[in-house]
mmCIF file of C-alpha atoms and ligand atoms in Angstrom:
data_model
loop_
_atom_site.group_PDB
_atom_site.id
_atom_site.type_symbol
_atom_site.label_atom_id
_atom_site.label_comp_id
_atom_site.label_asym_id
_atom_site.label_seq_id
_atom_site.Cartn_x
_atom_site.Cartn_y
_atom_site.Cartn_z
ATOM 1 C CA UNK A 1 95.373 107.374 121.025
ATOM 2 C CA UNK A 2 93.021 110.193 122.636
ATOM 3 C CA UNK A 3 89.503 109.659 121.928
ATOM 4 C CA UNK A 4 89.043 112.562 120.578
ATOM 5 C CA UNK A 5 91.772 112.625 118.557
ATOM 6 C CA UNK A 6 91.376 109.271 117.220
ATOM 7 C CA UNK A 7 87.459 111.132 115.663
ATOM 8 C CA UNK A 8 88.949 113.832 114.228
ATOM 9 C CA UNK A 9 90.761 111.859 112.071
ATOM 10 C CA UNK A 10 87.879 109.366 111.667
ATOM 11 C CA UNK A 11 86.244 112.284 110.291
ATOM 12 C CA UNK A 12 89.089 113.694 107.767
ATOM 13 C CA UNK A 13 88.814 110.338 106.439
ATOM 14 C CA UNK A 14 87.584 109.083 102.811
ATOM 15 C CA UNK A 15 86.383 105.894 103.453
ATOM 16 C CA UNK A 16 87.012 102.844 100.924
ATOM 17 C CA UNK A 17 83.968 101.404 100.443
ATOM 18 C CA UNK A 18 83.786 97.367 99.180
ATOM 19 C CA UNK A 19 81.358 97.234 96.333
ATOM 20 C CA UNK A 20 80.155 94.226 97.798
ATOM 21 C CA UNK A 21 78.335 96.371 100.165
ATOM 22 C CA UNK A 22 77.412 98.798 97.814
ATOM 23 C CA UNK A 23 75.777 96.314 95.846
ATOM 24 C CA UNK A 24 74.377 94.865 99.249
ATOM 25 C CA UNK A 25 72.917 97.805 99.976
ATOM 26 C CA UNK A 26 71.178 98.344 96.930
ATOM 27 C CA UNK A 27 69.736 95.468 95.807
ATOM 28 C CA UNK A 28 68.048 95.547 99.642
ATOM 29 C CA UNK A 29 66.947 99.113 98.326
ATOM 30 C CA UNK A 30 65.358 97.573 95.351
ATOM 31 C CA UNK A 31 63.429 94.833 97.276
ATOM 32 C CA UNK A 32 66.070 91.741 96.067
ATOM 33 C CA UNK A 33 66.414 90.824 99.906
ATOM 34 C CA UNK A 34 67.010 87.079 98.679
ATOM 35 C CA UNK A 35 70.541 88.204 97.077
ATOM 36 C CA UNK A 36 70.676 91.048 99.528
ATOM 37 C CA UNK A 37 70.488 88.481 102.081
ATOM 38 C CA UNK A 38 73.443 86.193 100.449
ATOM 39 C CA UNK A 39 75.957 89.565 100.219
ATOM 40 C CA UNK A 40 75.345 90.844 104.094
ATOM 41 C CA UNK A 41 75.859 87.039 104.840
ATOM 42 C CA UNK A 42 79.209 87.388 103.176
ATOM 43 C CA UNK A 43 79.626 90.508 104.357
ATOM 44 C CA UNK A 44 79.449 89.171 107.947
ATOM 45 C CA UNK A 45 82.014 86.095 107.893
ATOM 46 C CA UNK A 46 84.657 88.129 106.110
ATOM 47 C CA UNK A 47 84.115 90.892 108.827
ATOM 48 C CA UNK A 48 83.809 88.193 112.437
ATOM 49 C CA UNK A 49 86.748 86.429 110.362
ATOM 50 C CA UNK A 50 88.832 89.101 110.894
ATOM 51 C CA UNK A 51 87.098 90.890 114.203
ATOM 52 C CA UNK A 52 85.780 93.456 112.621
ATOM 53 C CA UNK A 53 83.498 96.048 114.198
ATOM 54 C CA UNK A 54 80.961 96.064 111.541
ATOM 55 C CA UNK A 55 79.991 92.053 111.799
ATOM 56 C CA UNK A 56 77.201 92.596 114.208
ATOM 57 C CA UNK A 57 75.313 94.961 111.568
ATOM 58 C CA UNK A 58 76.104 92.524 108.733
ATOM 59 C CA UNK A 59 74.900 90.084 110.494
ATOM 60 C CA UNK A 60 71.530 91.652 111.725
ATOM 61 C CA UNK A 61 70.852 93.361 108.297
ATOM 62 C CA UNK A 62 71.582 89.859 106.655
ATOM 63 C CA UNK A 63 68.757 88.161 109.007
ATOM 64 C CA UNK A 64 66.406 91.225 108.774
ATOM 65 C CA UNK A 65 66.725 90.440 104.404
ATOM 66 C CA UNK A 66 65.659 86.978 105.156
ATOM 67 C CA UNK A 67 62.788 87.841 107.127
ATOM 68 C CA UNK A 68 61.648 89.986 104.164
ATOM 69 C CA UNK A 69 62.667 87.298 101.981
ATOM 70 C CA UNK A 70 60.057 85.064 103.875
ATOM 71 C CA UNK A 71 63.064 82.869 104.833
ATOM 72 C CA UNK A 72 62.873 83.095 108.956
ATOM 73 C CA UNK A 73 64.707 79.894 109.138
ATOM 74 C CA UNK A 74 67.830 81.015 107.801
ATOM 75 C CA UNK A 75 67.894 84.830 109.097
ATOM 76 C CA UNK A 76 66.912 84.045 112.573
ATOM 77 C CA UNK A 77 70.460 82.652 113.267
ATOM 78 C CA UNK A 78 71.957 85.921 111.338
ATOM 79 C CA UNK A 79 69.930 87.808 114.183
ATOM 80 C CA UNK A 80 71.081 85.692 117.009
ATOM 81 C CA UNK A 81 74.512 85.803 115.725
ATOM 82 C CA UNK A 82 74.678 89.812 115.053
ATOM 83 C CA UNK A 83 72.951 89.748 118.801
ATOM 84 C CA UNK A 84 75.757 87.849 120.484
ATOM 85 C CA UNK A 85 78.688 89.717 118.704
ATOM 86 C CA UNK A 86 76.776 92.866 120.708
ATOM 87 C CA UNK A 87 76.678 91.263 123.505
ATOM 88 C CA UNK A 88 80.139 89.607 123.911
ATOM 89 C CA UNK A 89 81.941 92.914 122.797
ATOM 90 C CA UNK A 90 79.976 94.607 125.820
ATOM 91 C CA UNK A 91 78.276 97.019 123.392
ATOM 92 C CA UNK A 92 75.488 97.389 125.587
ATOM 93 C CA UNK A 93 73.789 100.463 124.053
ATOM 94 C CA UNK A 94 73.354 98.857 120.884
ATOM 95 C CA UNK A 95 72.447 95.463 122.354
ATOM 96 C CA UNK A 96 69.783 97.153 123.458
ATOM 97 C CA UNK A 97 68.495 99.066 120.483
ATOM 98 C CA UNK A 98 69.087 96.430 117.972
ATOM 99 C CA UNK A 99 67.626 93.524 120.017
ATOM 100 C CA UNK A 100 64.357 95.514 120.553
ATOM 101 C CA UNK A 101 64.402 95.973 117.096
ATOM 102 C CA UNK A 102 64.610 92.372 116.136
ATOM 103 C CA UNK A 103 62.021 91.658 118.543
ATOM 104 C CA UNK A 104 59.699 94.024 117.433
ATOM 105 C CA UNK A 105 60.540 92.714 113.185
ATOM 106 C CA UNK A 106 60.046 89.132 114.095
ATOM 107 C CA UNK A 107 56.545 90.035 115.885
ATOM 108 C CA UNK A 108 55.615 92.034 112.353
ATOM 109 C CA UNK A 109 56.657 88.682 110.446
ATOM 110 C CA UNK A 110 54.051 87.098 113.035
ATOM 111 C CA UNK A 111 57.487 85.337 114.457
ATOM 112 C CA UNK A 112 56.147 85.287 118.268
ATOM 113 C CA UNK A 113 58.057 82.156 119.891
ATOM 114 C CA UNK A 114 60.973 83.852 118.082
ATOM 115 C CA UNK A 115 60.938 86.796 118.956
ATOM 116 C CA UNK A 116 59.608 85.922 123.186
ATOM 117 C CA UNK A 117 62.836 83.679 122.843
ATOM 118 C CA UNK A 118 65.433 86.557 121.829
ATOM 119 C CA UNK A 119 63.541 89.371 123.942
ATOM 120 C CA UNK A 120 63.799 86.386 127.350
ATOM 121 C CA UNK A 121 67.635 86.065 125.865
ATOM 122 C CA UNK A 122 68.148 90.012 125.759
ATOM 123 C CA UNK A 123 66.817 90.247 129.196
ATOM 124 C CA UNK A 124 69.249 87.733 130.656
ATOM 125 C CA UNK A 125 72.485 89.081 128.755
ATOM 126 C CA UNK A 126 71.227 93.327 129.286
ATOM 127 C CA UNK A 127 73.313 94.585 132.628
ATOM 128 C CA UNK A 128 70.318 96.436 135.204
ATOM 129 C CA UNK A 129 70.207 100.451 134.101
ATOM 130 C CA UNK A 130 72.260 100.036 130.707
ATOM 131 C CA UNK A 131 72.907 103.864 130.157
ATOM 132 C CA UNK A 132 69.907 105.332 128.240
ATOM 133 C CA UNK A 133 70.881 107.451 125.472
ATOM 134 C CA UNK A 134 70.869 110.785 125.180
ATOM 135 C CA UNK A 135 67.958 111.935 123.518
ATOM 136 C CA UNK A 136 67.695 115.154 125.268
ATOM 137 C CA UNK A 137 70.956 115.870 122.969
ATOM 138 C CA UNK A 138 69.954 117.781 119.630
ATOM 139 C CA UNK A 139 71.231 115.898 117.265
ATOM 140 C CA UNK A 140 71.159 116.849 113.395
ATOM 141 C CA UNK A 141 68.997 115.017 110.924
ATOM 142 C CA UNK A 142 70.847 112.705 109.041
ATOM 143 C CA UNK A 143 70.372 111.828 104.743
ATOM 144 C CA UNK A 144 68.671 108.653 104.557
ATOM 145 C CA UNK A 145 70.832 106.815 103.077
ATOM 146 C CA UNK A 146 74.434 106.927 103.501
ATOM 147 C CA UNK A 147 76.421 108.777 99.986
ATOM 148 C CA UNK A 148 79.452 106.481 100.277
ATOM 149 C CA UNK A 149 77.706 103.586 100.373
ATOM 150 C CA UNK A 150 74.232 103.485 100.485
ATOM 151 C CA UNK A 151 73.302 102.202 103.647
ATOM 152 C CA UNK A 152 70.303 103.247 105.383
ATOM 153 C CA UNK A 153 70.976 105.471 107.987
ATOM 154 C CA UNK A 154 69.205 104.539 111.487
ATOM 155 C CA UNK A 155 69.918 106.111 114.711
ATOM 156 C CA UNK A 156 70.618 102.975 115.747
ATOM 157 C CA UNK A 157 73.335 102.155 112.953
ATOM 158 C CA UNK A 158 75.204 105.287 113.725
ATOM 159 C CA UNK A 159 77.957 106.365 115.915
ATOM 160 C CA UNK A 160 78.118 110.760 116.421
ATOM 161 C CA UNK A 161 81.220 112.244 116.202
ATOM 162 C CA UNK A 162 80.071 115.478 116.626
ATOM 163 C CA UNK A 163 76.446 117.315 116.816
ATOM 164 C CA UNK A 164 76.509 117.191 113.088
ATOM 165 C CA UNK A 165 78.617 114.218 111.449
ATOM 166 C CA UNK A 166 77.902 110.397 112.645
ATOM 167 C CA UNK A 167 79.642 107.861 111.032
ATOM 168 C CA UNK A 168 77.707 104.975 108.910
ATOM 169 C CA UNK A 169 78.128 101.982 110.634
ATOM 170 C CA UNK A 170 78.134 99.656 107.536
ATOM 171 C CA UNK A 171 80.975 101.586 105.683
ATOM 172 C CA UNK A 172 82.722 103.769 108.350
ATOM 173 C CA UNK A 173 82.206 107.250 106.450
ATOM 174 C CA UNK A 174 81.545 110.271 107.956
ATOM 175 C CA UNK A 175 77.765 111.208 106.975
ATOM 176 C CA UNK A 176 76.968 115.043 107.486
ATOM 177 C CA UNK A 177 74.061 116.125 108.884
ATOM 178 C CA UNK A 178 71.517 117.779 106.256
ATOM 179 C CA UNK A 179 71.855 121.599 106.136
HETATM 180 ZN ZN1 ZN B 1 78.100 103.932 104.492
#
């Protein structure tokens, strides 16, 4: 199917949203990043299990709730994990945002061998001159959270489909920009 096409319906679309990741999202919102951490966990099998597109951010949302649990043991291989999905579906772009993110989350947690380890990893797996993103493009500004299911909305957790709807990348509804 055109491209194109394909967003156009993308954005005519009502999204179901699990309220497993509704609740995800806001116990995370409420500081519970312990149980936050179990759901996004849960989140992230179901979605690899089936090869969805969302795993990666599961994955790296359920490792970022352990580091703010003060569990680095068990998010660090949520991280790696969300990392490699990234990297093995060629998603370069956000390989690249979302790994210097980690890097720079696991250096706030005082996580240095950690994070040297993923940022030596990102450099072997990144291809020379990824394409750097437009941010010359005006882009709207975006709620913070996402209505449908409460996400937080990073430009990193996005995908535009036009200069003023993106589409959350946790629930796959179109988010308008704020007037
Ligand atoms: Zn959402």
């Amino acid at each position: 199917m055109h491209r194109l096409f394909r967003r156009q319906i993308r954005k005519s679309l009502a999204q179901n949203v699990p309220p497993i990741l509704q609740e995800a999202n806001f116990v995370f919102s409420k500081g519970e990043y312990g149980r936050a951490a179990e759901l996004f966990e849960q989140l992230a099998r179901t979605a690899e299990g089936r090869g969805g597109p969302r795993a990666p951010l599961f994955y790296l949302q359920a490792g970022r709730a352990r580091l703010l649990a003060g569990q680095a043991a068990l998010g660090i291989p949520s991280l790696q994990r969300g990392l490699e999905l990234l990297a093995q579906r060629g998603q370069f772009q956000r390989l690249n945002q979302a790994g210097k993110r980690t890097v720079r989350e696991l250096v706030e947690q005082g996580l240095n061998a950690e994070a040297s380890a993923i940022e030596a990893w990102l450099g072997s797996v990144l291809p020379a001159g990824i394409p750097i993103e437009m941010s010359s493009v005006e882009r709207g500004v975006l709620p913070t959270h996402c209505p449908a299911c409460g996400a937080p909305l990073r430009p990193s957790d996005v995908e535009w489909l036009d200069e003023r709807t993106a589409e959350c990348g946790y629930c796959g509804s179109p988010v308008r920009e704020n007037p």
